[in-house]
Amino acid sequence: MVEAAMADTCGNKNKRFTIGAGKANGAGAGDGDDTEDEECDVEVWDRLRYSFKKAQAVLDQNRELIKKVKENHQSKIPDNLVKNVGLIRQINGNISKVVEIYSGLSVNFSDTVRQRKKIGNRKVENRRS
């Protein structure tokens, strides 16, 4: 679902795009002012897509583990209840993985925004000169 939304936004994996006016390859709203448009490059979207896929895979694994824990609990078989301890530990480890994925994604995204802002500030300064 996330991947489809990102594909709709950028359209083509091998180019840079401008988002805001809704037109690709730098075509703005027609007033010649690109400062309102936000650049989106493929590298950023690929990083987002990769991180979301990775997190989703871990969450899907947790869904299966939770089902197994529920089945074991409902069976009330002592051996199955003992197995739940290990399964729950695995679920907790997976939650930590997801936190790491989202934390790394947040840092990468923040760094990219800061970079874009610096580039934008340089462009404004150059226009003033």
Tab-separated table of N, CA, C and O in Angstrom:
chain	number	residue	atom	x	y	z
A	1	MET	N	0.826	-1.174	0.000
A	1	MET	CA	0.000	0.000	0.000
A	1	MET	C	0.878	1.249	0.000
A	1	MET	O	0.657	2.151	-0.792
A	2	VAL	N	1.852	1.326	0.878
A	2	VAL	CA	2.764	2.468	0.936
A	2	VAL	C	3.532	2.580	-0.370
A	2	VAL	O	3.690	3.665	-0.918
A	3	GLU	N	3.979	1.445	-0.882
A	3	GLU	CA	4.745	1.429	-2.125
A	3	GLU	C	3.929	1.997	-3.282
A	3	GLU	O	4.431	2.768	-4.085
A	4	ALA	N	2.665	1.647	-3.354
A	4	ALA	CA	1.803	2.150	-4.430
A	4	ALA	C	1.633	3.661	-4.321
A	4	ALA	O	1.672	4.365	-5.323
A	5	ALA	N	1.467	4.157	-3.120
A	5	ALA	CA	1.322	5.604	-2.928
A	5	ALA	C	2.589	6.337	-3.339
A	5	ALA	O	2.537	7.398	-3.952
A	6	MET	N	3.753	5.758	-3.003
A	6	MET	CA	5.020	6.392	-3.379
A	6	MET	C	5.206	6.347	-4.884
A	6	MET	O	5.692	7.301	-5.477
A	7	ALA	N	4.819	5.260	-5.522
A	7	ALA	CA	4.951	5.151	-6.971
A	7	ALA	C	4.073	6.184	-7.654
A	7	ALA	O	4.472	6.805	-8.624
A	8	ASP	N	2.855	6.390	-7.142
A	8	ASP	CA	1.964	7.394	-7.706
A	8	ASP	C	2.550	8.787	-7.568
A	8	ASP	O	2.403	9.621	-8.449
A	9	THR	N	3.221	9.044	-6.458
A	9	THR	CA	3.763	10.367	-6.212
A	9	THR	C	4.930	10.682	-7.129
A	9	THR	O	5.016	11.757	-7.697
A	10	CYS	N	5.832	9.730	-7.291
A	10	CYS	CA	7.017	9.998	-8.083
A	10	CYS	C	6.898	9.517	-9.519
A	10	CYS	O	7.539	10.065	-10.393
A	11	GLY	N	6.162	8.482	-9.771
A	11	GLY	CA	5.922	8.045	-11.134
A	11	GLY	C	7.035	7.262	-11.780
A	11	GLY	O	6.820	6.183	-12.257
A	12	ASN	N	8.239	7.746	-11.829
A	12	ASN	CA	9.333	7.097	-12.552
A	12	ASN	C	10.541	6.991	-11.647
A	12	ASN	O	10.996	7.980	-11.106
A	13	LYS	N	11.095	5.788	-11.528
A	13	LYS	CA	12.192	5.538	-10.583
A	13	LYS	C	13.500	6.212	-10.954
A	13	LYS	O	14.356	6.392	-10.117
A	14	ASN	N	13.709	6.572	-12.207
A	14	ASN	CA	15.040	6.985	-12.641
A	14	ASN	C	15.204	8.494	-12.803
A	14	ASN	O	16.183	8.945	-13.366
A	15	LYS	N	14.272	9.285	-12.334
A	15	LYS	CA	14.349	10.725	-12.520
A	15	LYS	C	14.087	11.438	-11.215
A	15	LYS	O	13.608	10.870	-10.267
A	16	ARG	N	14.370	12.734	-11.198
A	16	ARG	CA	13.977	13.582	-10.082
A	16	ARG	C	12.632	14.176	-10.409
A	16	ARG	O	12.309	14.422	-11.554
A	17	PHE	N	11.863	14.459	-9.365
A	17	PHE	CA	10.520	14.950	-9.581
A	17	PHE	C	10.249	16.127	-8.691
A	17	PHE	O	10.864	16.299	-7.658
A	18	THR	N	9.290	16.893	-9.100
A	18	THR	CA	8.827	18.008	-8.294
A	18	THR	C	7.423	17.674	-7.829
A	18	THR	O	6.575	17.299	-8.624
A	19	ILE	N	7.209	17.816	-6.537
A	19	ILE	CA	5.896	17.551	-5.970
A	19	ILE	C	5.359	18.877	-5.475
A	19	ILE	O	6.078	19.682	-4.915
A	20	GLY	N	4.121	19.108	-5.651
A	20	GLY	CA	3.513	20.365	-5.222
A	20	GLY	C	2.556	20.786	-6.303
A	20	GLY	O	1.366	20.882	-6.112
A	21	ALA	N	3.094	21.016	-7.497
A	21	ALA	CA	2.247	21.364	-8.622
A	21	ALA	C	1.716	20.106	-9.290
A	21	ALA	O	0.865	20.181	-10.157
A	22	GLY	N	2.265	18.945	-8.923
A	22	GLY	CA	1.780	17.687	-9.453
A	22	GLY	C	2.348	17.339	-10.806
A	22	GLY	O	1.834	16.477	-11.489
A	23	LYS	N	3.414	18.008	-11.229
A	23	LYS	CA	3.995	17.719	-12.538
A	23	LYS	C	5.422	17.248	-12.364
A	23	LYS	O	6.150	17.733	-11.516
A	24	ALA	N	5.845	16.320	-13.197
A	24	ALA	CA	7.172	15.720	-13.080
A	24	ALA	C	8.219	16.589	-13.748
A	24	ALA	O	7.936	17.456	-14.551
A	25	ASN	N	9.481	16.310	-13.386
A	25	ASN	CA	10.665	16.890	-14.018
A	25	ASN	C	10.713	18.405	-13.961
A	25	ASN	O	11.078	19.072	-14.912
A	26	GLY	N	10.345	18.967	-12.815
A	26	GLY	CA	10.550	20.381	-12.594
A	26	GLY	C	9.479	21.272	-13.177
A	26	GLY	O	9.563	22.479	-13.066
A	27	ALA	N	8.467	20.741	-13.819
A	27	ALA	CA	7.412	21.580	-14.368
A	27	ALA	C	6.571	22.106	-13.222
A	27	ALA	O	5.945	21.351	-12.517
A	28	GLY	N	6.572	23.402	-13.035
A	28	GLY	CA	5.862	23.990	-11.910
A	28	GLY	C	4.461	24.395	-12.292
A	28	GLY	O	3.930	24.000	-13.316
A	29	ALA	N	3.884	25.255	-11.488
A	29	ALA	CA	2.509	25.690	-11.708
A	29	ALA	C	2.421	26.704	-12.831
A	29	ALA	O	1.353	27.157	-13.178
A	30	GLY	N	3.562	27.113	-13.387
A	30	GLY	CA	3.552	28.029	-14.507
A	30	GLY	C	3.991	29.428	-14.138
A	30	GLY	O	4.157	30.268	-14.993
A	31	ASP	N	4.198	29.693	-12.852
A	31	ASP	CA	4.589	31.031	-12.458
A	31	ASP	C	6.102	31.192	-12.349
A	31	ASP	O	6.585	32.261	-12.026
A	32	GLY	N	6.841	30.123	-12.625
A	32	GLY	CA	8.299	30.187	-12.600
A	32	GLY	C	8.901	30.146	-11.216
A	32	GLY	O	10.097	30.237	-11.051
A	33	ASP	N	8.110	30.020	-10.172
A	33	ASP	CA	8.603	30.008	-8.805
A	33	ASP	C	8.611	28.591	-8.277
A	33	ASP	O	7.572	28.035	-7.971
A	34	ASP	N	9.824	27.965	-8.202
A	34	ASP	CA	9.879	26.583	-7.713
A	34	ASP	C	10.074	26.512	-6.216
A	34	ASP	O	10.206	25.442	-5.691
A	35	THR	N	10.143	27.623	-5.508
A	35	THR	CA	10.406	27.564	-4.077
A	35	THR	C	9.267	26.901	-3.314
A	35	THR	O	9.489	26.362	-2.244
A	36	GLU	N	8.052	26.910	-3.875
A	36	GLU	CA	6.931	26.267	-3.193
A	36	GLU	C	6.943	24.757	-3.396
A	36	GLU	O	6.371	24.028	-2.624
A	37	ASP	N	7.545	24.297	-4.487
A	37	ASP	CA	7.573	22.875	-4.791
A	37	ASP	C	8.660	22.197	-3.980
A	37	ASP	O	9.713	22.756	-3.742
A	38	GLU	N	8.402	20.955	-3.590
A	38	GLU	CA	9.370	20.195	-2.821
A	38	GLU	C	9.970	19.122	-3.715
A	38	GLU	O	9.257	18.383	-4.361
A	39	GLU	N	11.304	19.067	-3.732
A	39	GLU	CA	11.949	18.040	-4.544
A	39	GLU	C	11.852	16.691	-3.861
A	39	GLU	O	11.923	16.575	-2.655
A	40	CYS	N	11.692	15.692	-4.678
A	40	CYS	CA	11.625	14.321	-4.194
A	40	CYS	C	12.515	13.508	-5.102
A	40	CYS	O	12.261	13.436	-6.284
A	41	ASP	N	13.564	12.938	-4.598
A	41	ASP	CA	14.358	12.115	-5.499
A	41	ASP	C	14.205	10.640	-5.174
A	41	ASP	O	13.717	10.255	-4.125
A	42	VAL	N	14.584	9.858	-6.132
A	42	VAL	CA	14.377	8.416	-6.077
A	42	VAL	C	15.097	7.791	-4.890
A	42	VAL	O	14.574	6.876	-4.259
A	43	GLU	N	16.261	8.289	-4.563
A	43	GLU	CA	17.026	7.725	-3.448
A	43	GLU	C	16.228	7.794	-2.140
A	43	GLU	O	16.179	6.838	-1.373
A	44	VAL	N	15.580	8.922	-1.902
A	44	VAL	CA	14.790	9.088	-0.680
A	44	VAL	C	13.616	8.116	-0.676
A	44	VAL	O	13.363	7.432	0.311
A	45	TRP	N	12.894	8.045	-1.811
A	45	TRP	CA	11.751	7.145	-1.887
A	45	TRP	C	12.178	5.691	-1.773
A	45	TRP	O	11.489	4.882	-1.140
A	46	ASP	N	13.321	5.335	-2.368
A	46	ASP	CA	13.811	3.958	-2.251
A	46	ASP	C	14.149	3.625	-0.800
A	46	ASP	O	13.869	2.526	-0.326
A	47	ARG	N	14.745	4.571	-0.099
A	47	ARG	CA	15.077	4.365	1.312
A	47	ARG	C	13.801	4.174	2.131
A	47	ARG	O	13.712	3.284	2.980
A	48	LEU	N	12.796	5.010	1.869
A	48	LEU	CA	11.519	4.862	2.566
A	48	LEU	C	10.875	3.515	2.263
A	48	LEU	O	10.439	2.802	3.163
A	49	ARG	N	10.837	3.172	0.988
A	49	ARG	CA	10.216	1.912	0.561
A	49	ARG	C	10.915	0.728	1.222
A	49	ARG	O	10.269	-0.173	1.746
A	50	TYR	N	12.244	0.732	1.214
A	50	TYR	CA	13.024	-0.358	1.812
A	50	TYR	C	12.718	-0.479	3.308
A	50	TYR	O	12.463	-1.577	3.812
A	51	SER	N	12.721	0.649	4.007
A	51	SER	CA	12.485	0.623	5.456
A	51	SER	C	11.085	0.143	5.789
A	51	SER	O	10.889	-0.663	6.708
A	52	PHE	N	10.097	0.629	5.043
A	52	PHE	CA	8.725	0.200	5.307
A	52	PHE	C	8.530	-1.279	5.003
A	52	PHE	O	7.842	-1.991	5.734
A	53	LYS	N	9.153	-1.765	3.929
A	53	LYS	CA	9.050	-3.196	3.601
A	53	LYS	C	9.688	-4.042	4.695
A	53	LYS	O	9.150	-5.079	5.092
A	54	LYS	N	10.844	-3.604	5.156
A	54	LYS	CA	11.560	-4.337	6.196
A	54	LYS	C	10.733	-4.377	7.492
A	54	LYS	O	10.583	-5.432	8.109
A	55	ALA	N	10.184	-3.236	7.877
A	55	ALA	CA	9.360	-3.178	9.088
A	55	ALA	C	8.110	-4.045	8.918
A	55	ALA	O	7.731	-4.774	9.837
A	56	GLN	N	7.498	-3.995	7.746
A	56	GLN	CA	6.288	-4.776	7.512
A	56	GLN	C	6.570	-6.274	7.590
A	56	GLN	O	5.758	-7.040	8.119
A	57	ALA	N	7.719	-6.684	7.095
A	57	ALA	CA	8.083	-8.104	7.159
A	57	ALA	C	8.200	-8.564	8.615
A	57	ALA	O	7.719	-9.653	8.977
A	58	VAL	N	8.802	-7.739	9.454
A	58	VAL	CA	8.948	-8.091	10.874
A	58	VAL	C	7.573	-8.098	11.547
A	58	VAL	O	7.266	-8.991	12.343
A	59	LEU	N	6.742	-7.130	11.209
A	59	LEU	CA	5.394	-7.080	11.797
A	59	LEU	C	4.555	-8.280	11.359
A	59	LEU	O	3.789	-8.832	12.157
A	60	ASP	N	4.712	-8.698	10.106
A	60	ASP	CA	4.005	-9.894	9.631
A	60	ASP	C	4.462	-11.135	10.384
A	60	ASP	O	3.648	-11.999	10.740
A	61	GLN	N	5.764	-11.208	10.644
A	61	GLN	CA	6.286	-12.337	11.408
A	61	GLN	C	5.692	-12.319	12.822
A	61	GLN	O	5.308	-13.366	13.352
A	62	ASN	N	5.593	-11.139	13.414
A	62	ASN	CA	5.001	-11.039	14.747
A	62	ASN	C	3.535	-11.477	14.741
A	62	ASN	O	3.078	-12.114	15.681
A	63	ARG	N	2.816	-11.135	13.691
A	63	ARG	CA	1.419	-11.546	13.593
A	63	ARG	C	1.322	-13.068	13.661
A	63	ARG	O	0.472	-13.618	14.374
A	64	GLU	N	2.199	-13.757	12.937
A	64	GLU	CA	2.195	-15.224	12.946
A	64	GLU	C	2.598	-15.777	14.316
A	64	GLU	O	2.021	-16.755	14.794
A	65	LEU	N	3.583	-15.155	14.932
A	65	LEU	CA	4.011	-15.595	16.267
A	65	LEU	C	2.884	-15.413	17.291
A	65	LEU	O	2.661	-16.278	18.144
A	66	ILE	N	2.179	-14.310	17.185
A	66	ILE	CA	1.070	-14.050	18.115
A	66	ILE	C	-0.038	-15.088	17.930
A	66	ILE	O	-0.619	-15.578	18.911
A	67	LYS	N	-0.321	-15.437	16.688
A	67	LYS	CA	-1.314	-16.498	16.431
A	67	LYS	C	-0.899	-17.796	17.106
A	67	LYS	O	-1.714	-18.491	17.720
A	68	LYS	N	0.396	-18.120	16.972
A	68	LYS	CA	0.910	-19.366	17.558
A	68	LYS	C	0.812	-19.326	19.087
A	68	LYS	O	0.413	-20.318	19.720
A	69	VAL	N	1.149	-18.186	19.678
A	69	VAL	CA	1.050	-18.037	21.131
A	69	VAL	C	-0.401	-18.235	21.572
A	69	VAL	O	-0.678	-18.935	22.557
A	70	LYS	N	-1.335	-17.644	20.825
A	70	LYS	CA	-2.750	-17.775	21.164
A	70	LYS	C	-3.199	-19.235	21.087
A	70	LYS	O	-3.883	-19.739	21.988
A	71	GLU	N	-2.785	-19.923	20.003
A	71	GLU	CA	-3.138	-21.346	19.861
A	71	GLU	C	-2.574	-22.165	21.013
A	71	GLU	O	-3.262	-23.026	21.580
A	72	ASN	N	-1.298	-21.907	21.344
A	72	ASN	CA	-0.659	-22.633	22.446
A	72	ASN	C	-1.386	-22.381	23.761
A	72	ASN	O	-1.596	-23.289	24.561
A	73	HIS	N	-1.758	-21.133	23.984
A	73	HIS	CA	-2.444	-20.783	25.226
A	73	HIS	C	-3.812	-21.465	25.314
A	73	HIS	O	-4.179	-21.992	26.374
A	74	GLN	N	-4.531	-21.464	24.196
A	74	GLN	CA	-5.861	-22.070	24.190
A	74	GLN	C	-5.805	-23.587	24.354
A	74	GLN	O	-6.736	-24.195	24.881
A	75	SER	N	-4.694	-24.198	23.918
A	75	SER	CA	-4.574	-25.656	24.041
A	75	SER	C	-4.379	-26.086	25.493
A	75	SER	O	-4.698	-27.216	25.853
A	76	LYS	N	-3.841	-25.211	26.311
A	76	LYS	CA	-3.566	-25.461	27.727
A	76	LYS	C	-2.650	-26.666	27.955
A	76	LYS	O	-2.583	-27.215	29.048
A	77	ILE	N	-1.954	-27.086	26.920
A	77	ILE	CA	-0.984	-28.180	27.043
A	77	ILE	C	0.280	-27.581	27.661
A	77	ILE	O	0.825	-26.597	27.149
A	78	PRO	N	0.752	-28.157	28.776
A	78	PRO	CA	1.911	-27.581	29.474
A	78	PRO	C	3.124	-27.336	28.575
A	78	PRO	O	3.775	-26.283	28.683
A	79	ASP	N	3.430	-28.264	27.691
A	79	ASP	CA	4.579	-28.093	26.804
A	79	ASP	C	4.398	-26.876	25.880
A	79	ASP	O	5.336	-26.137	25.623
A	80	ASN	N	3.177	-26.684	25.383
A	80	ASN	CA	2.894	-25.538	24.519
A	80	ASN	C	2.998	-24.214	25.286
A	80	ASN	O	3.454	-23.206	24.744
A	81	LEU	N	2.562	-24.234	26.549
A	81	LEU	CA	2.654	-23.025	27.362
A	81	LEU	C	4.117	-22.653	27.615
A	81	LEU	O	4.466	-21.464	27.640
A	82	VAL	N	4.958	-23.677	27.772
A	82	VAL	CA	6.394	-23.419	27.944
A	82	VAL	C	6.983	-22.829	26.662
A	82	VAL	O	7.812	-21.912	26.707
A	83	LYS	N	6.523	-23.313	25.508
A	83	LYS	CA	7.003	-22.792	24.219
A	83	LYS	C	6.653	-21.317	24.046
A	83	LYS	O	7.378	-20.561	23.390
A	84	ASN	N	5.562	-20.898	24.666
A	84	ASN	CA	5.135	-19.503	24.543
A	84	ASN	C	6.163	-18.523	25.091
A	84	ASN	O	6.273	-17.400	24.600
A	85	VAL	N	6.906	-18.953	26.092
A	85	VAL	CA	7.928	-18.066	26.664
A	85	VAL	C	8.925	-17.663	25.581
A	85	VAL	O	9.226	-16.479	25.401
A	86	GLY	N	9.410	-18.629	24.846
A	86	GLY	CA	10.363	-18.345	23.772
A	86	GLY	C	9.732	-17.530	22.649
A	86	GLY	O	10.364	-16.616	22.093
A	87	LEU	N	8.474	-17.853	22.324
A	87	LEU	CA	7.781	-17.108	21.263
A	87	LEU	C	7.587	-15.647	21.660
A	87	LEU	O	7.771	-14.739	20.841
A	88	ILE	N	7.221	-15.425	22.911
A	88	ILE	CA	7.020	-14.050	23.383
A	88	ILE	C	8.345	-13.290	23.402
A	88	ILE	O	8.400	-12.108	23.048
A	89	ARG	N	9.411	-13.954	23.744
A	89	ARG	CA	10.737	-13.301	23.674
A	89	ARG	C	11.069	-12.904	22.234
A	89	ARG	O	11.617	-11.840	21.976
A	90	GLN	N	10.728	-13.778	21.306
A	90	GLN	CA	10.970	-13.491	19.894
A	90	GLN	C	10.130	-12.289	19.443
A	90	GLN	O	10.613	-11.422	18.708
A	91	ILE	N	8.894	-12.237	19.895
A	91	ILE	CA	8.023	-11.098	19.571
A	91	ILE	C	8.634	-9.808	20.107
A	91	ILE	O	8.690	-8.793	19.395
A	92	ASN	N	9.102	-9.840	21.348
A	92	ASN	CA	9.732	-8.649	21.941
A	92	ASN	C	10.973	-8.225	21.163
A	92	ASN	O	11.202	-7.030	20.940
A	93	GLY	N	11.765	-9.197	20.731
A	93	GLY	CA	12.952	-8.889	19.924
A	93	GLY	C	12.562	-8.252	18.594
A	93	GLY	O	13.216	-7.303	18.119
A	94	ASN	N	11.488	-8.752	18.012
A	94	ASN	CA	11.011	-8.181	16.754
A	94	ASN	C	10.513	-6.749	16.935
A	94	ASN	O	10.712	-5.905	16.061
A	95	ILE	N	9.871	-6.485	18.061
A	95	ILE	CA	9.418	-5.118	18.338
A	95	ILE	C	10.628	-4.189	18.414
A	95	ILE	O	10.600	-3.079	17.869
A	96	SER	N	11.692	-4.652	19.025
A	96	SER	CA	12.925	-3.845	19.081
A	96	SER	C	13.477	-3.593	17.683
A	96	SER	O	13.954	-2.496	17.384
A	97	LYS	N	13.402	-4.598	16.810
A	97	LYS	CA	13.859	-4.426	15.427
A	97	LYS	C	13.052	-3.347	14.711
A	97	LYS	O	13.602	-2.513	14.000
A	98	VAL	N	11.736	-3.379	14.902
A	98	VAL	CA	10.868	-2.391	14.249
A	98	VAL	C	11.196	-0.986	14.771
A	98	VAL	O	11.269	-0.028	13.991
A	99	VAL	N	11.418	-0.866	16.070
A	99	VAL	CA	11.793	0.425	16.646
A	99	VAL	C	13.093	0.919	16.013
A	99	VAL	O	13.210	2.094	15.640
A	100	GLU	N	14.070	0.037	15.866
A	100	GLU	CA	15.344	0.408	15.229
A	100	GLU	C	15.140	0.848	13.782
A	100	GLU	O	15.733	1.828	13.321
A	101	ILE	N	14.303	0.125	13.055
A	101	ILE	CA	14.036	0.467	11.654
A	101	ILE	C	13.429	1.865	11.563
A	101	ILE	O	13.888	2.707	10.789
A	102	TYR	N	12.397	2.120	12.362
A	102	TYR	CA	11.740	3.425	12.323
A	102	TYR	C	12.642	4.538	12.847
A	102	TYR	O	12.599	5.662	12.349
A	103	SER	N	13.460	4.222	13.821
A	103	SER	CA	14.401	5.216	14.338
A	103	SER	C	15.417	5.597	13.259
A	103	SER	O	15.694	6.778	13.040
A	104	GLY	N	15.964	4.582	12.590
A	104	GLY	CA	16.903	4.854	11.498
A	104	GLY	C	16.248	5.618	10.371
A	104	GLY	O	16.838	6.545	9.794
A	105	LEU	N	15.023	5.278	10.073
A	105	LEU	CA	14.279	5.967	9.023
A	105	LEU	C	14.085	7.431	9.405
A	105	LEU	O	14.265	8.334	8.581
A	106	SER	N	13.741	7.678	10.641
A	106	SER	CA	13.533	9.048	11.116
A	106	SER	C	14.812	9.875	11.003
A	106	SER	O	14.794	11.008	10.538
A	107	VAL	N	15.923	9.286	11.419
A	107	VAL	CA	17.209	9.993	11.335
A	107	VAL	C	17.560	10.280	9.877
A	107	VAL	O	17.938	11.405	9.531
A	108	ASN	N	17.431	9.275	9.012
A	108	ASN	CA	17.736	9.474	7.589
A	108	ASN	C	16.849	10.544	6.971
A	108	ASN	O	17.311	11.387	6.211
A	109	PHE	N	15.570	10.502	7.304
A	109	PHE	CA	14.634	11.464	6.737
A	109	PHE	C	14.956	12.874	7.235
A	109	PHE	O	14.974	13.828	6.462
A	110	SER	N	15.249	13.005	8.531
A	110	SER	CA	15.614	14.312	9.100
A	110	SER	C	16.875	14.854	8.454
A	110	SER	O	16.955	16.050	8.138
A	111	ASP	N	17.864	13.995	8.261
A	111	ASP	CA	19.101	14.420	7.605
A	111	ASP	C	18.840	14.906	6.187
A	111	ASP	O	19.394	15.917	5.748
A	112	THR	N	17.983	14.198	5.476
A	112	THR	CA	17.654	14.578	4.099
A	112	THR	C	16.951	15.931	4.077
A	112	THR	O	17.261	16.783	3.247
A	113	VAL	N	16.010	16.142	5.002
A	113	VAL	CA	15.299	17.421	5.064
A	113	VAL	C	16.277	18.543	5.364
A	113	VAL	O	16.232	19.606	4.732
A	114	ARG	N	17.201	18.323	6.304
A	114	ARG	CA	18.205	19.347	6.619
A	114	ARG	C	19.074	19.663	5.404
A	114	ARG	O	19.378	20.814	5.135
A	115	GLN	N	19.484	18.607	4.686
A	115	GLN	CA	20.280	18.806	3.473
A	115	GLN	C	19.524	19.638	2.458
A	115	GLN	O	20.070	20.570	1.881
A	116	ARG	N	18.278	19.300	2.236
A	116	ARG	CA	17.447	20.031	1.267
A	116	ARG	C	17.298	21.491	1.688
A	116	ARG	O	17.321	22.386	0.863
A	117	LYS	N	17.135	21.703	2.981
A	117	LYS	CA	16.977	23.065	3.489
A	117	LYS	C	18.248	23.881	3.246
A	117	LYS	O	18.176	25.030	2.833
A	118	LYS	N	19.405	23.254	3.500
A	118	LYS	CA	20.679	23.944	3.253
A	118	LYS	C	20.817	24.297	1.781
A	118	LYS	O	21.220	25.403	1.432
A	119	ILE	N	20.482	23.346	0.922
A	119	ILE	CA	20.570	23.588	-0.522
A	119	ILE	C	19.618	24.712	-0.910
A	119	ILE	O	19.983	25.606	-1.658
A	120	GLY	N	18.417	24.687	-0.361
A	120	GLY	CA	17.435	25.740	-0.639
A	120	GLY	C	17.912	27.095	-0.161
A	120	GLY	O	17.748	28.101	-0.849
A	121	ASN	N	18.531	27.147	1.018
A	121	ASN	CA	19.049	28.409	1.549
A	121	ASN	C	20.170	28.947	0.669
A	121	ASN	O	20.276	30.142	0.449
A	122	ARG	N	21.019	28.049	0.150
A	122	ARG	CA	22.103	28.477	-0.747
A	122	ARG	C	21.532	29.069	-2.030
A	122	ARG	O	22.029	30.053	-2.543
A	123	LYS	N	20.476	28.431	-2.552
A	123	LYS	CA	19.850	28.934	-3.782
A	123	LYS	C	19.299	30.332	-3.560
A	123	LYS	O	19.451	31.209	-4.395
A	124	VAL	N	18.655	30.552	-2.400
A	124	VAL	CA	18.085	31.864	-2.085
A	124	VAL	C	19.203	32.899	-1.970
A	124	VAL	O	19.096	34.003	-2.490
A	125	GLU	N	20.298	32.538	-1.275
A	125	GLU	CA	21.431	33.455	-1.130
A	125	GLU	C	22.041	33.803	-2.470
A	125	GLU	O	22.392	34.946	-2.736
A	126	ASN	N	22.163	32.802	-3.361
A	126	ASN	CA	22.726	33.035	-4.687
A	126	ASN	C	21.833	33.960	-5.516
A	126	ASN	O	22.324	34.772	-6.285
A	127	ARG	N	20.526	33.839	-5.367
A	127	ARG	CA	19.597	34.704	-6.095
A	127	ARG	C	19.701	36.139	-5.626
A	127	ARG	O	19.516	37.075	-6.398
A	128	ARG	N	19.985	36.322	-4.326
A	128	ARG	CA	20.108	37.683	-3.763
A	128	ARG	C	21.367	38.361	-4.251
A	128	ARG	O	21.423	39.582	-4.308
A	129	SER	N	22.409	37.593	-4.553
A	129	SER	CA	23.709	38.176	-4.941
A	129	SER	C	23.668	38.810	-6.306
A	129	SER	O	22.975	38.542	-7.181
